GROMACS .gro file of C-alpha atoms in nm:
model
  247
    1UNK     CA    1  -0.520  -1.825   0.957
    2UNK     CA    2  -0.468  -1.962   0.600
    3UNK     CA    3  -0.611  -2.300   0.655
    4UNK     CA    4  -0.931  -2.125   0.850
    5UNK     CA    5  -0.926  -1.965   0.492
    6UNK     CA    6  -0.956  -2.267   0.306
    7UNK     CA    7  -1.213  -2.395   0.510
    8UNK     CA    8  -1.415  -2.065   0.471
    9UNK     CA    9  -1.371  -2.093   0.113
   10UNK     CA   10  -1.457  -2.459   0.063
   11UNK     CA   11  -1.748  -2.416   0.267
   12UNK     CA   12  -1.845  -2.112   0.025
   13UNK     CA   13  -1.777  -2.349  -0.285
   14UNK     CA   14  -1.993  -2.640  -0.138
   15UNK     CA   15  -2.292  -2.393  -0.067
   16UNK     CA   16  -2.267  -2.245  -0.399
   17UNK     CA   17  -2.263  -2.590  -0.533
   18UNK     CA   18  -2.562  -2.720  -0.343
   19UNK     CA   19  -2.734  -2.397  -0.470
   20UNK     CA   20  -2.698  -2.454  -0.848
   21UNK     CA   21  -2.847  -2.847  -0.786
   22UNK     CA   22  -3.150  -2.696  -0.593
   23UNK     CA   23  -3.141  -2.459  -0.854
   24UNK     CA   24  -3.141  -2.748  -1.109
   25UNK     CA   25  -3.402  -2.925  -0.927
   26UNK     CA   26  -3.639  -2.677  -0.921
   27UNK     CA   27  -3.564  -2.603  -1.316
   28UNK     CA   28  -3.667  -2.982  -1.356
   29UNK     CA   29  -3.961  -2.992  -1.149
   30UNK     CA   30  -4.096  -2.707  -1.314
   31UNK     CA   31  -4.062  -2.829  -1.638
   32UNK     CA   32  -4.231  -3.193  -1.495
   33UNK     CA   33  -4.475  -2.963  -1.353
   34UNK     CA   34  -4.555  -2.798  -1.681
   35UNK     CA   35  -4.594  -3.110  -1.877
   36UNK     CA   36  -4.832  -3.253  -1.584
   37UNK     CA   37  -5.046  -2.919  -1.596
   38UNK     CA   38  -5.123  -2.998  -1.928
   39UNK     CA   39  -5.177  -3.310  -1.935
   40UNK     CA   40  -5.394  -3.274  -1.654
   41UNK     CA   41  -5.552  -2.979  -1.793
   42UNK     CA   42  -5.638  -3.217  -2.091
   43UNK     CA   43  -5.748  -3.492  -1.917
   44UNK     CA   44  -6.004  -3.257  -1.701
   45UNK     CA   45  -6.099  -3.138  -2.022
   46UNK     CA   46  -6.173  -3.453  -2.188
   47UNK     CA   47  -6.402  -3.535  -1.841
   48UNK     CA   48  -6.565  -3.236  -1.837
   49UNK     CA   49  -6.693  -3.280  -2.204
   50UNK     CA   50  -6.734  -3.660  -2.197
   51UNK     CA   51  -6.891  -3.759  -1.888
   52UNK     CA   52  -6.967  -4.140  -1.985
   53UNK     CA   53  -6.602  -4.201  -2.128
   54UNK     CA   54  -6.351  -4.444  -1.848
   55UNK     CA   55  -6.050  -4.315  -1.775
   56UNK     CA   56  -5.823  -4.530  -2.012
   57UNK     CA   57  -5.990  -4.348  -2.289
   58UNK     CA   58  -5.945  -3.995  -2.157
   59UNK     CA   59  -5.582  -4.064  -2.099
   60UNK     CA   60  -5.594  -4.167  -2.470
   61UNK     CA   61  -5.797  -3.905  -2.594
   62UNK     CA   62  -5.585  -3.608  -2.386
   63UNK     CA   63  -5.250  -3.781  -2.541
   64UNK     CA   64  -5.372  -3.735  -2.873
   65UNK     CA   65  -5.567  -3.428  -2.860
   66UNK     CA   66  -5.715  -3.513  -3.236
   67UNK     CA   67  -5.901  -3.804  -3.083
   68UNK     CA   68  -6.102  -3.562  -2.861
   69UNK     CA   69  -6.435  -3.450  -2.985
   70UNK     CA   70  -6.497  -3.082  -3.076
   71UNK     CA   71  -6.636  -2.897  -2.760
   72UNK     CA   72  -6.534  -2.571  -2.564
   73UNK     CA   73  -6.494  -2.477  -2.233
   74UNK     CA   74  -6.556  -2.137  -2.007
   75UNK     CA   75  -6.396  -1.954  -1.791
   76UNK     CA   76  -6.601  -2.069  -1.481
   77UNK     CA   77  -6.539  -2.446  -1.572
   78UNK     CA   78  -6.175  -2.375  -1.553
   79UNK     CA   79  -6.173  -2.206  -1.241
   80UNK     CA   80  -6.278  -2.506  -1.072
   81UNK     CA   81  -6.013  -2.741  -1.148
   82UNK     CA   82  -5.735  -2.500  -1.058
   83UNK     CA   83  -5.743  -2.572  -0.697
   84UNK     CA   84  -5.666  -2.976  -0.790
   85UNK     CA   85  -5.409  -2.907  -1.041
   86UNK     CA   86  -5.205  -2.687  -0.767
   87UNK     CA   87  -5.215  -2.972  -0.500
   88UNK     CA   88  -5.110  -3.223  -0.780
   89UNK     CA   89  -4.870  -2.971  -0.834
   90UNK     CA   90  -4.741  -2.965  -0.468
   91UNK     CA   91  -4.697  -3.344  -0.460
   92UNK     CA   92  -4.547  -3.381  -0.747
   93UNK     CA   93  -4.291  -3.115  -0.641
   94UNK     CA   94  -4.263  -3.296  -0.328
   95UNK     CA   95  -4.217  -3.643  -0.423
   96UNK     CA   96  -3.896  -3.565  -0.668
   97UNK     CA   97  -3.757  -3.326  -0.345
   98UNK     CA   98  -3.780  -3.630  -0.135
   99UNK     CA   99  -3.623  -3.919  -0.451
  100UNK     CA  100  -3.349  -3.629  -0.477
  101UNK     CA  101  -3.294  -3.675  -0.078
  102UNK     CA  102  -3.393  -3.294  -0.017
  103UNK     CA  103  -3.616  -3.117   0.206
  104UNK     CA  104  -4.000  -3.162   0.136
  105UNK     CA  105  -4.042  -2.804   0.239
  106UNK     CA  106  -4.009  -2.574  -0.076
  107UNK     CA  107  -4.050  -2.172  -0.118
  108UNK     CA  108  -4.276  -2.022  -0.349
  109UNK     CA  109  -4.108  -1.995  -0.711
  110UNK     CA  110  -4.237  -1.779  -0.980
  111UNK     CA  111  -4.507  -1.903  -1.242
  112UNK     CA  112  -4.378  -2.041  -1.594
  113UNK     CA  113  -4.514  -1.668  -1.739
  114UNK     CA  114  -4.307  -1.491  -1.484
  115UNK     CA  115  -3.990  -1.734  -1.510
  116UNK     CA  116  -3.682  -1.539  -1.605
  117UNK     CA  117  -3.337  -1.692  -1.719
  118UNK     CA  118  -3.142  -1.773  -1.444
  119UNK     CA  119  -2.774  -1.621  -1.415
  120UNK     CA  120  -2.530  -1.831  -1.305
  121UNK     CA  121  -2.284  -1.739  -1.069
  122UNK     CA  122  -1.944  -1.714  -1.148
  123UNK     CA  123  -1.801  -2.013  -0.902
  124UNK     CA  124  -1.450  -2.004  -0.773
  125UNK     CA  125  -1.232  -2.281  -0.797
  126UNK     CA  126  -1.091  -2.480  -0.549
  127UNK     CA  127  -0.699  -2.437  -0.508
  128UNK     CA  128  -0.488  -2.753  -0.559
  129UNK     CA  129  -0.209  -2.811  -0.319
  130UNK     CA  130   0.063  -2.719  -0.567
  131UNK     CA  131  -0.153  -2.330  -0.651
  132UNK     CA  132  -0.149  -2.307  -0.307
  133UNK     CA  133   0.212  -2.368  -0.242
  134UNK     CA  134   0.299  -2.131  -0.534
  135UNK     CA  135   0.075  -1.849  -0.382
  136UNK     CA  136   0.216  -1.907  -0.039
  137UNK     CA  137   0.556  -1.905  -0.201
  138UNK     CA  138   0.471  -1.553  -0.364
  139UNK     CA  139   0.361  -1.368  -0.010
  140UNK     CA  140   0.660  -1.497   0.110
  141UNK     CA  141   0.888  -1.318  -0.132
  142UNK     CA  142   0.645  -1.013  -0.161
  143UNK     CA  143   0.727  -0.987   0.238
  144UNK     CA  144   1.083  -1.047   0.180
  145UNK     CA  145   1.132  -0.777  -0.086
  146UNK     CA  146   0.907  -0.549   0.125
  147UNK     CA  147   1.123  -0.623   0.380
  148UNK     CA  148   1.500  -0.498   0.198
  149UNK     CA  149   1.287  -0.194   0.030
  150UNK     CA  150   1.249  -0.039   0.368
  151UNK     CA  151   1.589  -0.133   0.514
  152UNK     CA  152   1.702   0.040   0.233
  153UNK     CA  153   1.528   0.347   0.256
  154UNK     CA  154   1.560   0.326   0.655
  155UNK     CA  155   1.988   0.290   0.571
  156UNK     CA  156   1.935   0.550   0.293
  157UNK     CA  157   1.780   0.828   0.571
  158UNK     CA  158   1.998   0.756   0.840
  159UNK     CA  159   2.291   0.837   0.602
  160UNK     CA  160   2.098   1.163   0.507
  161UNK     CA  161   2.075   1.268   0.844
  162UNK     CA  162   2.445   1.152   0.926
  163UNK     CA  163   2.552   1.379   0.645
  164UNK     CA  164   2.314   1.678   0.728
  165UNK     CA  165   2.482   1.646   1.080
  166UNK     CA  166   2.812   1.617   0.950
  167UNK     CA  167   2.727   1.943   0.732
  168UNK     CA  168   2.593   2.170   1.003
  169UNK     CA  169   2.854   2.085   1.204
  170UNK     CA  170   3.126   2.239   0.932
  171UNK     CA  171   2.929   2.520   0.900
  172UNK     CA  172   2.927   2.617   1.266
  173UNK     CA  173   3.309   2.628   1.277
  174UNK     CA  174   3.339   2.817   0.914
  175UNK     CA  175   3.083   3.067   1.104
  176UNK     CA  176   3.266   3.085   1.398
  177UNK     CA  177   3.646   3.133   1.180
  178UNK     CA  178   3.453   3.380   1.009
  179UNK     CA  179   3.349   3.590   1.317
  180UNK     CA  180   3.719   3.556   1.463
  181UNK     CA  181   3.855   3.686   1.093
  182UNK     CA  182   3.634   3.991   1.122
  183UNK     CA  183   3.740   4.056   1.470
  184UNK     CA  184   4.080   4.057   1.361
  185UNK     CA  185   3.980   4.227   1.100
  186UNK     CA  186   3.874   4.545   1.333
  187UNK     CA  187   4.164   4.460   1.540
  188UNK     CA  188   4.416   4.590   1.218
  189UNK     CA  189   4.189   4.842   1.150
  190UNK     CA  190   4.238   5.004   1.455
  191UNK     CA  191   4.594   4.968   1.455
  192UNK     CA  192   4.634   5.118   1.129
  193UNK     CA  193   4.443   5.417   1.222
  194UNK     CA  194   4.660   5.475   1.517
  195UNK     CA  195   4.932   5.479   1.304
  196UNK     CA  196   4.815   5.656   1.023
  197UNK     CA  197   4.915   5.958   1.153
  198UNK     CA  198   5.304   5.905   1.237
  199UNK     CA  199   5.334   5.752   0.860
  200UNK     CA  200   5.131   6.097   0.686
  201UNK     CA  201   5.425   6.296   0.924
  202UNK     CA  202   5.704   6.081   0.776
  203UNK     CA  203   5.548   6.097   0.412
  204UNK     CA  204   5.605   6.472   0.432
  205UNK     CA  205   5.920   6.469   0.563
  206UNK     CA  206   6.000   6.238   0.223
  207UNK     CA  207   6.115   5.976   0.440
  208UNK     CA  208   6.013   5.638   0.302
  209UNK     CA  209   5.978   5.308   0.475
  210UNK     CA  210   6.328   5.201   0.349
  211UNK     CA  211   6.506   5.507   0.497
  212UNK     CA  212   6.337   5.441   0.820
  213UNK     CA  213   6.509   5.099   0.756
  214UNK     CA  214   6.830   5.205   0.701
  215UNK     CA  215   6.833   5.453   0.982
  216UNK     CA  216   6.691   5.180   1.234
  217UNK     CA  217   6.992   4.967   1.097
  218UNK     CA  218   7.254   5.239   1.124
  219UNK     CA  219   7.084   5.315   1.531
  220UNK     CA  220   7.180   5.003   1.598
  221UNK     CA  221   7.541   4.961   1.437
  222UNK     CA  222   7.625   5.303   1.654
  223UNK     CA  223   7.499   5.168   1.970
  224UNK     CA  224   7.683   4.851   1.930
  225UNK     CA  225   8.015   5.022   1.883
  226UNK     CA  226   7.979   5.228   2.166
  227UNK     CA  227   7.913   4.949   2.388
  228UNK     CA  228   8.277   4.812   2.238
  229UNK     CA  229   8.421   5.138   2.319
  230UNK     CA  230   8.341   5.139   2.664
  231UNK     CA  231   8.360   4.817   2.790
  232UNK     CA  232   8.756   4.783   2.715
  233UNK     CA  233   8.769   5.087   2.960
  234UNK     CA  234   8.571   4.930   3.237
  235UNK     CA  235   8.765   4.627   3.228
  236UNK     CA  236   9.134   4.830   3.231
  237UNK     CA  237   8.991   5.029   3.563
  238UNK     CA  238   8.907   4.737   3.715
  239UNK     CA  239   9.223   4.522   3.692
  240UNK     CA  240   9.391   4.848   3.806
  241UNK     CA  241   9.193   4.878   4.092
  242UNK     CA  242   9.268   4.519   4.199
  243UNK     CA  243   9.624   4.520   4.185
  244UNK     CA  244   9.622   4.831   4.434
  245UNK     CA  245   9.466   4.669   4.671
  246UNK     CA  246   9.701   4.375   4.663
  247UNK     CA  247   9.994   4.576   4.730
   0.00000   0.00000   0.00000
């Protein structure tokens, strides 16, 4: 892909670069034109006004237009050279295409009046080896940084959600200790109602919860020495009871 890139762009830079010297060339032929219109121009002159003159001496005279005599020309005189300066014109333009090793074959250009400055393109430079190394050298570590930015964000979001997981989860079992508190909760509450009427009794007997205490205490202390009282008596009746029946 990058070397079909370099090829595309060298083949840009050589087209651009055959452009400016056609470019050049025509600038050049123009200007060889111009002179040759002129002198041409000046030599048709000289002919038109001195018929009997050879042409050695209207080359000289159209060289050094001082040397010409004083004459004028009109507008329908000049009309009919124009035709034989344009073919001049065309070979002319021809013949330095063909020394220059270009095409004969050349477009229409615009007249001198018309001519406007041409612009010249900014041209691109070819990369050396070593630019190209360094810029190939560059993607790489803009891929490799691109690279760790989003395996840090990726390992940055999966803790996130690991977390957010994490969190829900401890919520669920605060909201389920929560509903088991308030059941509880009604649990006592209904206990204490039950019982709310036995305690408002005992209040107005002035019984308080340590007398109840006490008394439970002393219920038991009674019932325990009763027990001792009678079981000395069962166990006298029944060793009496066995040594009548051995006799």
């Amino acid at each position: 892909m990058q070397l079909r890139e370099n090829r595309a762009d060298q083949k840009r830079t050589e087209e651009r670069r055959r452009g400016r010297s056609e470019r050049r060339l025509v600038t050049e032929s123009v200007s060889v034109l111009l002179s040759l219109i002129q002198h041409t121009q000046a030599t048709i002159i000289m002919m038109l006004q001195h018929p009997g003159l050879g042409p050695s001496e209207i080359s000289a005279s159209a060289l050094v237009p001082c040397l010409s005599p004083p004459g004028s020309l009109t507008l329908d005189d000049f009309t009919n050279f124009t035709p034989l300066v344009k073919e001049e014109l065309r070979l002319a333009i021809q013949n330095k295409r063909l020394s220059n090793g270009m095409s004969p074959v050349m477009k229409d250009c615009p007249s001198s009046s018309s001519e406007r400055p041409v612009e010249q393109p900014v041209v691109k430079r070819e990369l050396t080896l070593e630019e190209y190394e360094r810029r190939k050298r560059r993607r790489e570590r803009n891929k490799i940084a691109a690279a760790k930015c989003r395996n840090k964000k990726k390992e940055k979001t999966d803790c996130l959600q690991k977390e957010s997981e994490k969190l829900e989860s401890i919520n669920a079992e605060l909201k389920a200790q929560i509903e088991e508190l308030k059941s509880q909760k009604q649990q006592l509450v209904y206990m204490l109602n039950l019982h709310r009427p036995t305690c408002i009794v005992r209040a107005q007997n002035g019984q308080t919860p340590e007398d109840e205490r006490n008394l439970f205490i002393q219920q038991i202390k009674e019932s325990t020495l009763q027990d001792l009282m009678v079981s000395p008596i069962g166990s006298s009746h029944t060793s009496t009871s066995s040594s009548c029946g051995h006799h």
